[in-house]
Amino acid sequence: MQALHSSRSGFLGTRRSKASVDFDAEKKQELGQYRTPEAIGAFMASLFEVYPTEIRLLDAGAGDGALTAAFVKRLCESRRRSKRISVTAYEFDAAIVPTLERTLQSCRVECSRSGIEFTAELHNEDFIEAGVSLARGDLFGASKTPFNAAILNPPYRKINSDSRTRRLLREAGIETSNLYTGFLAIAAKLLSENGEMVAICPRSFCNGPYFKPFREQLLDIMSLRRLHLFESRSAAFQQDDVLQENIIVHAVKSPYKTQSVIISTSSGEPNSHVTERACPYTEVVSPSDPERFIHLVSGETDEVVRRQMARFTTSLAMLGLEVSTGRVVDFRAKQFLVREAHVGTVPLIYPCHFNGPFVHWPKPGGRKANAIRDTERTQELLVPGAIYVLVKRFTSKEERRRVVACIYDPHRICAERVGFENHLNYFHARGRGLPMDLAEGLAAFLNSTLVDVYFRQFNGHTQVNATDLRNLRYPTLAQLESLGRKICDAFPNQTELDALVEKELL
Ligand SMILES: C[S@@+](CC[C@H](N)C(=O)[O-])C[C@H]1O[C@@H](n2cnc3c(N)ncnc32)[C@H](O)[C@@H]1O
């Protein structure tokens, strides 16, 4: 048995004050310190398929070692015995290192009881820095890559485009704006051929334009084996009040994709029942999708919805439409905003003006401005007063639907021009308005449960980006117009609307 190596080069040092509850909370936030609950760690460890004779395990962002401990426990219980395991743990926060050391010591004892040789290296340093220097230029050949297994719960934090972390990642050919995807990308690079990775992380990387380069990299070198979803947003990390939607990813380093990917779900409560189904790989990641979205089709309903949506093949461009984000960023245009409209102003539309199928404007006494000055300097922020379909960019978690659409109708709001605030996306016909039939049909389609369920399959956050709407496939122009004609002034309720969409479009 070898000694535990520990290099303490973290730049947080040992700064830790007894009275600093706030500091700790701040640090927890800054370093993304959310411990994996034991049951989830055990589940993650159970996903590894192959136990080679010698396991070289990476635990990046190791915290107190919960994941390594889960892996070792599973290994020792397993009948397929490996002869030795060497663990390499990276943890940035010096304050956790003593606990991590103790965990590694316990792992050593457990392995020794099971006749498995155990060694560990503990690096109290920045994994991005250390990992990039290991991965840079692929100094190692495939057989010499340091790890054949990786288990991770990486920290989650945005990284600025001009930060050192971002520069380091770029040096290793990794373009990503979040720390967690940086961790996953480096870990994937450091794995040897057929090496396995199991990670719990936010599911935001599965779609969204910012994560496209990461998805490309990950999906090119790794083959997905399982994606595990939690039904409840917060249950998995109850103690930590984590509201990010998390998934567990199991992937194997290989350019060859398997026929299918297991998509499983559980409530996230300890020891909850796991349901799983095998989905064709090409349905999870469509080979013809340039965005490389990862579709999380988890149940029968999802599957039906995915099939129904696959019938729609019309792009926005084929409909002659475009979608843009509202041009008025209110804090930048502060000097032009006015609470109540008067001569020389035009309507300014916020999500608070959504009221059923049509925009209701103004909203007197509300917190938001109702109008924007119509001056030479604001012209570029305004669009001609015409019919548009608006979609909220952000919905609260309590809101029933993720995609919420509403029609701006100049017959109800008389104004030559209008400003759409930045929390909205708006559909337009290359800068001009839409015919009412098309607008009503489009709004009905977007507000349907069909679109909502489909959207949730690949979008784990509450944000609806213009790119998401751009990438969606729509019914034909004739179908949307016909649907629009069925809708009279009073929009149907959700059940009636869903029935109408089904009758007209499916
Ligand atoms: C989400 S926690 C997970 C901890 C542990 N792996 C678990 O699953 O319970 C992420 C850990 O990464 C550490 N961390 C944050 N930034 C890091 C960095 N740049 N390099 C290494 N560790 C880092 C945090 O201190 C924290 O302990």
Coordinates of C-alpha atoms and ligand atoms in Angstrom, one line a residue:
M1 CA 0.0 0.0 0.0
Q2 CA 1.3 3.4 -0.9
A3 CA 0.9 6.6 1.1
L4 CA -1.6 9.2 0.3
H5 CA 0.0 12.0 -1.7
S6 CA -1.4 15.4 -1.2
S7 CA -0.3 18.5 -3.0
R8 CA -1.6 21.7 -1.5
S9 CA -1.4 24.4 -4.0
G10 CA -4.9 25.8 -3.9
F11 CA -5.2 29.6 -3.9
L12 CA -8.0 29.8 -1.5
G13 CA -5.5 28.8 1.2
T14 CA -7.0 28.1 4.6
R15 CA -9.0 31.3 4.8
R16 CA -11.9 30.2 7.0
S17 CA -13.4 32.2 9.8
K18 CA -15.6 30.7 12.5
A19 CA -18.1 33.4 12.4
S20 CA -18.4 33.6 8.7
V21 CA -21.7 31.9 7.9
D22 CA -22.2 34.4 5.1
F23 CA -18.7 33.8 3.8
D24 CA -19.3 30.1 3.8
A25 CA -22.6 30.5 2.0
E26 CA -20.8 32.8 -0.5
K27 CA -18.0 30.3 -0.9
K28 CA -20.4 27.5 -1.3
Q29 CA -22.0 29.4 -4.1
E30 CA -18.7 30.5 -5.7
L31 CA -17.3 27.0 -5.7
G32 CA -20.5 25.2 -6.3
Q33 CA -20.2 23.1 -3.2
Y34 CA -23.2 20.8 -3.3
R35 CA -22.5 17.4 -1.8
T36 CA -23.9 14.4 -3.6
P37 CA -26.3 12.5 -1.3
E38 CA -25.2 9.0 -0.5
A39 CA -28.0 7.2 -2.4
I40 CA -27.3 9.2 -5.5
G41 CA -23.6 8.5 -5.2
A42 CA -24.3 4.8 -4.9
F43 CA -26.6 4.9 -7.9
M44 CA -23.9 6.7 -9.9
A45 CA -21.3 4.2 -8.9
S46 CA -23.6 1.3 -9.9
L47 CA -23.6 2.6 -13.5
F48 CA -20.0 1.7 -14.3
E49 CA -20.0 -1.4 -16.5
V50 CA -16.4 -2.6 -16.7
Y51 CA -14.1 -3.1 -13.8
P52 CA -10.6 -3.4 -15.4
T53 CA -7.8 -5.1 -13.5
E54 CA -6.4 -1.7 -12.7
I55 CA -8.8 1.2 -12.2
R56 CA -7.4 4.7 -12.6
L57 CA -10.2 6.8 -11.2
L58 CA -10.5 10.6 -11.6
D59 CA -12.7 12.5 -9.1
A60 CA -12.6 16.2 -10.1
G61 CA -14.1 18.6 -7.7
A62 CA -14.0 15.8 -5.1
G63 CA -15.4 17.7 -2.1
D64 CA -15.3 15.4 0.9
G65 CA -14.9 12.4 -1.4
A66 CA -18.5 11.3 -1.4
L67 CA -18.3 10.0 -5.0
T68 CA -15.0 8.2 -4.6
A69 CA -16.3 6.6 -1.5
A70 CA -19.4 5.4 -3.3
F71 CA -17.2 4.0 -6.2
V72 CA -14.9 2.2 -3.8
K73 CA -17.9 0.7 -1.8
R74 CA -19.4 -0.6 -5.0
L75 CA -16.0 -2.0 -6.2
C76 CA -15.5 -3.8 -3.0
E77 CA -19.0 -5.3 -3.0
S78 CA -18.6 -6.3 -6.7
R79 CA -17.7 -9.8 -7.5
R80 CA -15.8 -8.7 -10.6
R81 CA -12.7 -7.8 -8.6
S82 CA -10.1 -5.4 -9.9
K83 CA -6.7 -5.9 -8.5
R84 CA -5.9 -2.3 -7.8
I85 CA -7.4 1.1 -7.9
S86 CA -5.6 4.4 -8.0
V87 CA -7.7 7.5 -7.2
T88 CA -6.8 11.0 -8.3
A89 CA -8.9 13.6 -6.5
Y90 CA -8.8 17.3 -7.2
E91 CA -10.3 19.7 -4.7
F92 CA -9.8 23.4 -4.7
D93 CA -11.0 24.3 -1.2
A94 CA -8.3 23.6 1.3
A95 CA -10.9 23.6 4.1
I96 CA -12.4 20.4 2.8
V97 CA -9.1 18.6 2.3
P98 CA -8.8 17.1 5.8
T99 CA -12.2 15.5 5.4
L100 CA -11.3 14.3 1.9
E101 CA -8.1 12.8 3.3
R102 CA -10.1 10.9 5.9
T103 CA -12.5 9.6 3.2
L104 CA -9.5 8.4 1.2
Q105 CA -8.1 6.7 4.3
S106 CA -11.4 4.9 4.8
C107 CA -11.4 3.8 1.2
R108 CA -7.9 2.4 1.7
V109 CA -9.0 0.4 4.7
E110 CA -12.1 -0.9 2.8
C111 CA -10.0 -1.9 -0.2
S112 CA -7.4 -3.6 1.9
R113 CA -10.2 -5.7 3.6
S114 CA -11.3 -6.8 0.1
G115 CA -7.8 -7.5 -1.1
I116 CA -7.6 -4.6 -3.5
E117 CA -4.5 -2.5 -3.7
F118 CA -5.4 1.2 -3.1
T119 CA -3.4 4.3 -3.9
A120 CA -4.5 7.9 -3.9
E121 CA -3.3 11.3 -5.0
L122 CA -5.0 14.3 -3.6
H123 CA -4.4 17.6 -5.4
N124 CA -5.6 20.7 -3.5
E125 CA -5.6 22.7 -6.7
D126 CA -7.7 24.0 -9.6
F127 CA -8.7 21.1 -11.7
I128 CA -9.1 23.3 -14.8
E129 CA -5.5 24.4 -14.5
A130 CA -4.1 21.0 -13.7
G131 CA -6.4 19.1 -16.2
V132 CA -5.6 21.5 -19.1
S133 CA -1.9 21.0 -18.6
L134 CA -2.4 17.3 -18.6
A135 CA -4.6 17.3 -21.7
R136 CA -2.8 20.1 -23.6
G137 CA -1.6 18.9 -26.9
D138 CA -2.6 15.4 -26.1
L139 CA 0.9 14.7 -24.8
F140 CA -0.1 11.2 -24.0
G141 CA -0.9 8.4 -26.4
A142 CA -4.2 6.6 -26.0
S143 CA -2.6 3.9 -23.9
K144 CA -1.0 6.4 -21.6
T145 CA -4.0 8.5 -20.8
P146 CA -4.1 8.9 -17.0
F147 CA -7.7 7.6 -16.3
N148 CA -10.0 4.8 -17.4
A149 CA -12.8 5.9 -15.1
A150 CA -14.1 9.3 -14.0
I151 CA -16.9 10.1 -11.5
L152 CA -17.9 13.7 -11.1
N153 CA -20.2 16.2 -9.6
P154 CA -18.6 19.3 -11.0
P155 CA -19.1 22.8 -9.7
Y156 CA -21.5 25.0 -11.7
R157 CA -20.7 28.6 -12.4
K158 CA -20.6 30.8 -15.5
I159 CA -17.1 31.7 -16.6
N160 CA -16.5 35.1 -18.2
S161 CA -15.2 35.1 -21.7
D162 CA -12.0 37.1 -20.7
S163 CA -11.3 35.0 -17.5
R164 CA -8.1 33.0 -17.0
T165 CA -10.2 29.8 -16.7
R166 CA -11.7 30.5 -20.1
R167 CA -8.3 31.1 -21.6
L168 CA -7.0 27.9 -20.1
L169 CA -9.9 25.9 -21.5
R170 CA -9.4 27.5 -24.9
E171 CA -5.7 26.3 -24.8
A172 CA -7.0 22.8 -24.5
G173 CA -9.4 23.4 -27.5
I174 CA -12.4 23.6 -25.2
E175 CA -14.9 26.4 -25.8
T176 CA -17.5 26.6 -23.1
S177 CA -19.0 29.2 -20.8
N178 CA -19.7 27.2 -17.7
L179 CA -17.4 25.6 -15.3
Y180 CA -19.3 22.3 -15.2
T181 CA -19.0 21.7 -18.9
G182 CA -15.3 22.7 -18.6
F183 CA -14.8 19.9 -16.0
L184 CA -16.7 17.4 -18.2
A185 CA -14.8 18.3 -21.3
I186 CA -11.4 17.9 -19.6
A187 CA -12.4 14.7 -17.9
A188 CA -13.5 13.3 -21.3
K189 CA -10.2 14.3 -22.8
L190 CA -8.3 12.6 -20.0
L191 CA -10.0 9.3 -20.3
S192 CA -8.4 6.4 -22.2
E193 CA -10.3 4.6 -25.0
N194 CA -13.3 2.8 -23.6
G195 CA -12.9 4.7 -20.3
E196 CA -16.2 5.4 -18.5
M197 CA -17.5 8.6 -17.1
V198 CA -20.4 9.1 -14.8
A199 CA -21.3 12.7 -13.9
I200 CA -24.2 14.5 -12.2
C201 CA -24.6 18.0 -13.5
P202 CA -27.2 20.5 -14.7
R203 CA -29.0 19.4 -17.9
S204 CA -28.7 22.8 -19.5
F205 CA -25.9 21.5 -21.8
C206 CA -28.4 19.3 -23.6
N207 CA -29.7 22.2 -25.7
G208 CA -29.0 25.9 -26.1
P209 CA -26.7 27.7 -28.4
Y210 CA -24.0 28.4 -25.8
F211 CA -23.3 24.7 -25.2
K212 CA -23.2 23.7 -28.9
P213 CA -19.3 23.5 -29.1
F214 CA -19.3 21.5 -25.9
R215 CA -22.0 19.1 -27.2
E216 CA -20.1 18.7 -30.4
Q217 CA -16.9 17.8 -28.6
L218 CA -18.6 15.5 -26.0
L219 CA -20.7 13.7 -28.6
D220 CA -17.8 13.2 -31.0
I221 CA -15.6 11.5 -28.5
M222 CA -18.0 9.9 -26.1
S223 CA -20.8 7.5 -26.6
L224 CA -23.8 8.1 -24.4
R225 CA -25.0 5.0 -22.5
R226 CA -27.5 6.5 -20.0
L227 CA -29.2 9.7 -19.1
H228 CA -30.9 9.7 -15.8
L229 CA -33.5 12.4 -15.0
F230 CA -35.0 13.5 -11.7
E231 CA -38.8 14.1 -11.8
S232 CA -38.5 16.8 -9.1
R233 CA -36.3 19.8 -9.7
S234 CA -35.0 19.9 -6.1
A235 CA -35.4 16.5 -4.6
A236 CA -32.0 15.2 -5.4
F237 CA -30.3 18.0 -3.6
Q238 CA -32.9 18.7 -1.0
Q239 CA -30.5 19.8 1.8
D240 CA -28.8 22.3 -0.5
D241 CA -31.9 23.9 -2.0
V242 CA -30.6 23.4 -5.5
L243 CA -33.1 24.4 -8.1
Q244 CA -31.1 23.5 -11.2
E245 CA -32.5 20.5 -13.1
N246 CA -29.8 17.9 -12.8
I247 CA -29.2 14.8 -14.8
I248 CA -26.8 11.9 -14.4
V249 CA -24.8 11.1 -17.6
H250 CA -23.0 7.8 -18.2
A251 CA -20.9 7.8 -21.3
V252 CA -18.0 5.7 -22.6
K253 CA -15.1 7.2 -24.5
S254 CA -15.6 5.8 -28.0
P255 CA -16.4 7.3 -31.4
Y256 CA -18.7 4.3 -32.0
K257 CA -22.3 4.9 -30.8
T258 CA -24.4 2.1 -29.4
Q259 CA -27.9 1.3 -30.9
S260 CA -29.7 2.7 -27.9
V261 CA -29.3 4.9 -24.9
I262 CA -31.1 4.2 -21.6
I263 CA -33.2 7.1 -20.4
S264 CA -34.2 6.6 -16.8
T265 CA -36.1 8.6 -14.3
S266 CA -36.6 8.6 -10.5
S267 CA -38.2 11.1 -8.2
G268 CA -34.8 12.0 -6.7
E269 CA -35.9 11.0 -3.2
P270 CA -33.5 8.5 -1.5
N271 CA -34.0 5.0 -2.8
S272 CA -36.8 5.9 -5.1
H273 CA -38.0 3.6 -7.8
V274 CA -36.1 3.9 -11.1
T275 CA -38.0 3.5 -14.4
E276 CA -36.0 3.1 -17.5
R277 CA -36.4 2.6 -21.2
A278 CA -34.0 2.1 -24.1
C279 CA -34.3 4.8 -26.8
P280 CA -32.7 4.6 -30.2
Y281 CA -29.4 6.6 -30.1
T282 CA -30.6 8.5 -33.2
E283 CA -33.7 9.7 -31.4
V284 CA -31.7 11.0 -28.5
V285 CA -29.1 12.7 -30.7
S286 CA -30.4 13.1 -34.3
P287 CA -27.6 12.6 -36.8
S288 CA -29.3 15.3 -39.0
D289 CA -29.4 17.9 -36.3
P290 CA -26.6 20.4 -36.7
E291 CA -27.3 21.7 -33.2
R292 CA -26.6 18.3 -31.7
F293 CA -29.4 18.7 -29.2
I294 CA -29.8 15.8 -26.7
H295 CA -33.4 14.9 -26.5
L296 CA -34.5 13.5 -23.1
V297 CA -37.4 11.4 -24.1
S298 CA -38.3 9.8 -20.8
G299 CA -41.7 8.2 -21.0
E300 CA -44.5 7.0 -23.2
T301 CA -46.1 10.4 -23.4
D302 CA -42.7 11.9 -24.3
E303 CA -42.3 9.3 -27.0
V304 CA -45.7 10.0 -28.5
V305 CA -45.1 13.7 -28.4
R306 CA -41.7 13.3 -30.1
R307 CA -43.3 11.2 -32.9
Q308 CA -46.1 13.8 -33.3
M309 CA -43.6 16.7 -33.5
A310 CA -41.5 14.8 -36.0
R311 CA -44.4 15.1 -38.5
F312 CA -43.7 18.8 -38.6
T313 CA -40.9 19.6 -41.0
T314 CA -41.5 23.3 -41.9
S315 CA -38.8 25.7 -40.8
L316 CA -39.5 29.3 -39.9
A317 CA -37.7 30.4 -43.1
M318 CA -40.2 28.2 -45.1
L319 CA -43.0 30.1 -43.3
G320 CA -41.4 33.4 -44.3
L321 CA -41.0 34.2 -40.6
E322 CA -38.2 35.1 -38.3
V323 CA -37.9 35.3 -34.5
S324 CA -36.0 38.0 -32.7
T325 CA -35.5 39.0 -29.1
G326 CA -37.1 42.3 -28.0
R327 CA -34.8 45.1 -28.7
V328 CA -35.5 47.3 -25.7
V329 CA -33.1 46.5 -22.8
D330 CA -34.9 48.6 -20.2
F331 CA -32.0 49.5 -18.0
R332 CA -30.0 50.7 -21.0
A333 CA -32.9 52.7 -22.4
K334 CA -33.9 54.1 -19.0
Q335 CA -34.0 57.7 -20.1
F336 CA -36.5 57.0 -22.8
L337 CA -39.0 55.0 -20.7
V338 CA -42.2 56.5 -19.3
R339 CA -44.6 55.1 -16.8
E340 CA -47.8 56.1 -18.6
A341 CA -48.2 56.8 -22.3
H342 CA -48.6 60.4 -23.6
V343 CA -48.0 62.3 -26.8
G344 CA -44.6 61.5 -28.3
T345 CA -44.5 58.0 -26.9
V346 CA -45.4 54.5 -28.2
P347 CA -46.3 51.3 -26.3
L348 CA -43.6 49.4 -24.6
I349 CA -44.6 45.7 -24.2
Y350 CA -43.3 43.6 -21.3
P351 CA -44.4 40.0 -20.3
C352 CA -46.7 41.7 -17.7
H353 CA -48.8 42.8 -20.6
F354 CA -49.6 39.2 -21.6
N355 CA -53.2 38.5 -20.7
G356 CA -54.6 35.4 -22.3
P357 CA -54.2 35.2 -26.1
F358 CA -53.8 39.0 -26.7
V359 CA -51.5 41.7 -25.3
H360 CA -53.5 43.9 -22.9
W361 CA -51.9 47.4 -22.9
P362 CA -51.4 49.6 -20.9
K363 CA -51.1 48.2 -17.4
P364 CA -51.7 51.3 -15.3
G365 CA -50.1 51.3 -11.8
G366 CA -47.8 48.4 -12.7
R367 CA -44.1 48.2 -11.8
K368 CA -43.0 48.4 -15.4
A369 CA -43.0 51.4 -17.8
N370 CA -45.9 51.3 -20.3
A371 CA -44.3 53.4 -23.0
I372 CA -41.1 54.5 -24.6
R373 CA -40.4 57.9 -26.2
D374 CA -40.7 57.9 -30.0
T375 CA -37.6 59.9 -30.9
E376 CA -34.8 59.7 -33.4
R377 CA -32.6 58.0 -30.9
T378 CA -35.2 55.3 -30.1
Q379 CA -36.1 54.4 -33.7
E380 CA -33.8 51.4 -33.8
L381 CA -35.5 50.0 -30.7
L382 CA -38.9 50.1 -32.3
V383 CA -40.8 48.0 -34.8
P384 CA -43.8 49.0 -37.0
G385 CA -47.2 48.7 -35.3
A386 CA -48.4 45.4 -36.8
I387 CA -49.5 41.9 -35.8
Y388 CA -46.8 39.9 -34.0
V389 CA -46.7 36.7 -32.0
L390 CA -44.7 37.3 -28.7
V391 CA -43.2 34.5 -26.6
K392 CA -42.0 35.0 -23.0
R393 CA -38.3 34.3 -22.6
F394 CA -38.5 33.5 -18.9
T395 CA -41.3 31.8 -17.1
S396 CA -41.6 31.2 -13.4
K397 CA -41.4 27.6 -12.2
E398 CA -45.0 27.9 -11.1
E399 CA -46.2 28.7 -14.6
R400 CA -48.0 25.8 -16.1
R401 CA -46.4 26.1 -19.5
R402 CA -42.8 26.8 -20.5
V403 CA -43.7 28.3 -23.8
V404 CA -46.2 31.1 -23.4
A405 CA -47.3 32.9 -26.6
C406 CA -49.5 36.0 -27.0
I407 CA -50.5 38.1 -30.0
Y408 CA -49.8 41.8 -30.3
D409 CA -52.7 43.2 -32.3
P410 CA -52.6 46.8 -33.5
H411 CA -56.4 46.9 -33.8
R412 CA -56.5 46.6 -30.1
I413 CA -53.6 48.9 -29.4
C414 CA -53.5 51.8 -31.8
A415 CA -49.9 52.9 -32.4
E416 CA -47.7 53.4 -35.4
R417 CA -44.7 51.8 -33.7
V418 CA -44.1 49.6 -30.7
G419 CA -41.2 48.6 -28.5
F420 CA -40.8 45.0 -27.4
E421 CA -38.7 44.6 -24.2
N422 CA -35.8 42.2 -24.1
H423 CA -37.6 39.6 -21.9
L424 CA -39.7 38.7 -25.0
N425 CA -39.1 37.0 -28.3
Y426 CA -41.3 38.1 -31.2
F427 CA -42.1 36.4 -34.5
H428 CA -42.2 38.7 -37.5
A429 CA -42.3 38.4 -41.3
R430 CA -38.8 39.7 -42.0
G431 CA -39.4 42.9 -40.0
R432 CA -43.1 43.2 -40.8
G433 CA -46.2 42.0 -39.2
L434 CA -48.1 38.7 -39.8
P435 CA -51.6 38.1 -41.2
M436 CA -54.0 37.5 -38.3
D437 CA -54.9 33.9 -39.3
L438 CA -51.3 32.9 -39.3
A439 CA -50.6 34.7 -36.0
E440 CA -53.6 33.0 -34.3
G441 CA -52.6 29.6 -35.7
L442 CA -49.0 30.1 -34.6
A443 CA -49.9 31.3 -31.1
A444 CA -52.3 28.3 -30.7
F445 CA -49.6 25.9 -31.8
L446 CA -47.0 27.4 -29.5
N447 CA -49.5 27.4 -26.6
S448 CA -50.4 23.7 -27.1
T449 CA -49.4 21.1 -24.5
L450 CA -47.8 19.2 -27.4
V451 CA -45.2 22.0 -27.9
D452 CA -44.8 22.4 -24.2
V453 CA -44.0 18.7 -23.5
Y454 CA -41.7 18.6 -26.5
F455 CA -39.9 21.7 -25.4
R456 CA -39.3 20.3 -21.9
Q457 CA -37.6 17.2 -23.5
F458 CA -34.6 19.2 -24.5
N459 CA -34.8 22.3 -22.4
G460 CA -34.2 21.9 -18.7
H461 CA -34.3 25.5 -17.7
T462 CA -37.1 28.1 -17.7
Q463 CA -35.6 30.1 -20.5
V464 CA -37.0 30.1 -24.0
N465 CA -34.3 31.4 -26.4
A466 CA -34.9 32.8 -29.8
T467 CA -32.6 30.0 -31.1
D468 CA -34.9 27.4 -29.5
L469 CA -37.8 28.8 -31.4
R470 CA -35.7 29.1 -34.6
N471 CA -34.8 25.4 -34.3
L472 CA -38.3 24.2 -33.7
R473 CA -40.1 22.6 -36.7
Y474 CA -43.6 23.9 -37.5
P475 CA -46.8 22.8 -39.2
T476 CA -47.2 24.1 -42.8
L477 CA -48.4 27.6 -43.6
A478 CA -51.7 26.2 -44.8
Q479 CA -52.1 24.2 -41.5
L480 CA -51.3 27.2 -39.3
E481 CA -53.7 29.5 -41.2
S482 CA -56.5 26.9 -41.1
L483 CA -55.9 26.5 -37.3
G484 CA -55.9 30.2 -37.0
R485 CA -59.3 30.5 -38.8
K486 CA -60.8 28.1 -36.3
I487 CA -60.0 30.4 -33.5
C488 CA -62.5 33.2 -32.9
D489 CA -61.9 36.2 -30.8
A490 CA -62.1 34.3 -27.5
F491 CA -59.2 31.8 -27.5
P492 CA -60.2 28.3 -26.4
N493 CA -59.2 27.1 -23.0
Q494 CA -56.2 24.6 -22.8
T495 CA -58.2 21.4 -23.2
E496 CA -60.2 22.8 -26.1
L497 CA -57.0 24.2 -27.7
D498 CA -55.2 20.9 -27.4
A499 CA -58.2 19.1 -29.0
L500 CA -58.2 21.6 -31.8
V501 CA -54.5 21.3 -32.4
E502 CA -54.8 17.5 -32.5
K503 CA -57.8 17.7 -34.9
E504 CA -56.2 20.2 -37.2
L505 CA -52.6 19.2 -37.2
L506 CA -52.2 15.5 -36.3
Ligands
LIG1 C1 -20.7 20.1 -6.5 S1 -19.4 19.9 -5.4 C2 -19.2 18.2 -5.4 C3 -18.4 17.6 -4.3 C4 -18.3 16.1 -4.3 N1 -17.7 15.6 -5.5 C5 -19.7 15.5 -4.2 O1 -20.1 14.9 -5.2 O2 -20.2 15.5 -3.1 C6 -18.0 20.5 -6.4 C7 -16.7 20.6 -5.7 O3 -15.7 21.2 -6.6 C8 -14.8 22.0 -5.8 N2 -14.3 23.0 -6.8 C9 -14.8 24.1 -7.3 N3 -14.0 24.7 -8.2 C10 -13.0 23.8 -8.4 C11 -11.8 23.8 -9.2 N4 -11.6 24.8 -10.0 N5 -10.9 22.8 -9.1 C12 -11.2 21.8 -8.2 N6 -12.2 21.7 -7.4 C13 -13.1 22.7 -7.5 C14 -15.7 22.6 -4.8 O4 -15.0 23.1 -3.7 C15 -16.7 21.5 -4.4 O5 -16.1 20.8 -3.3

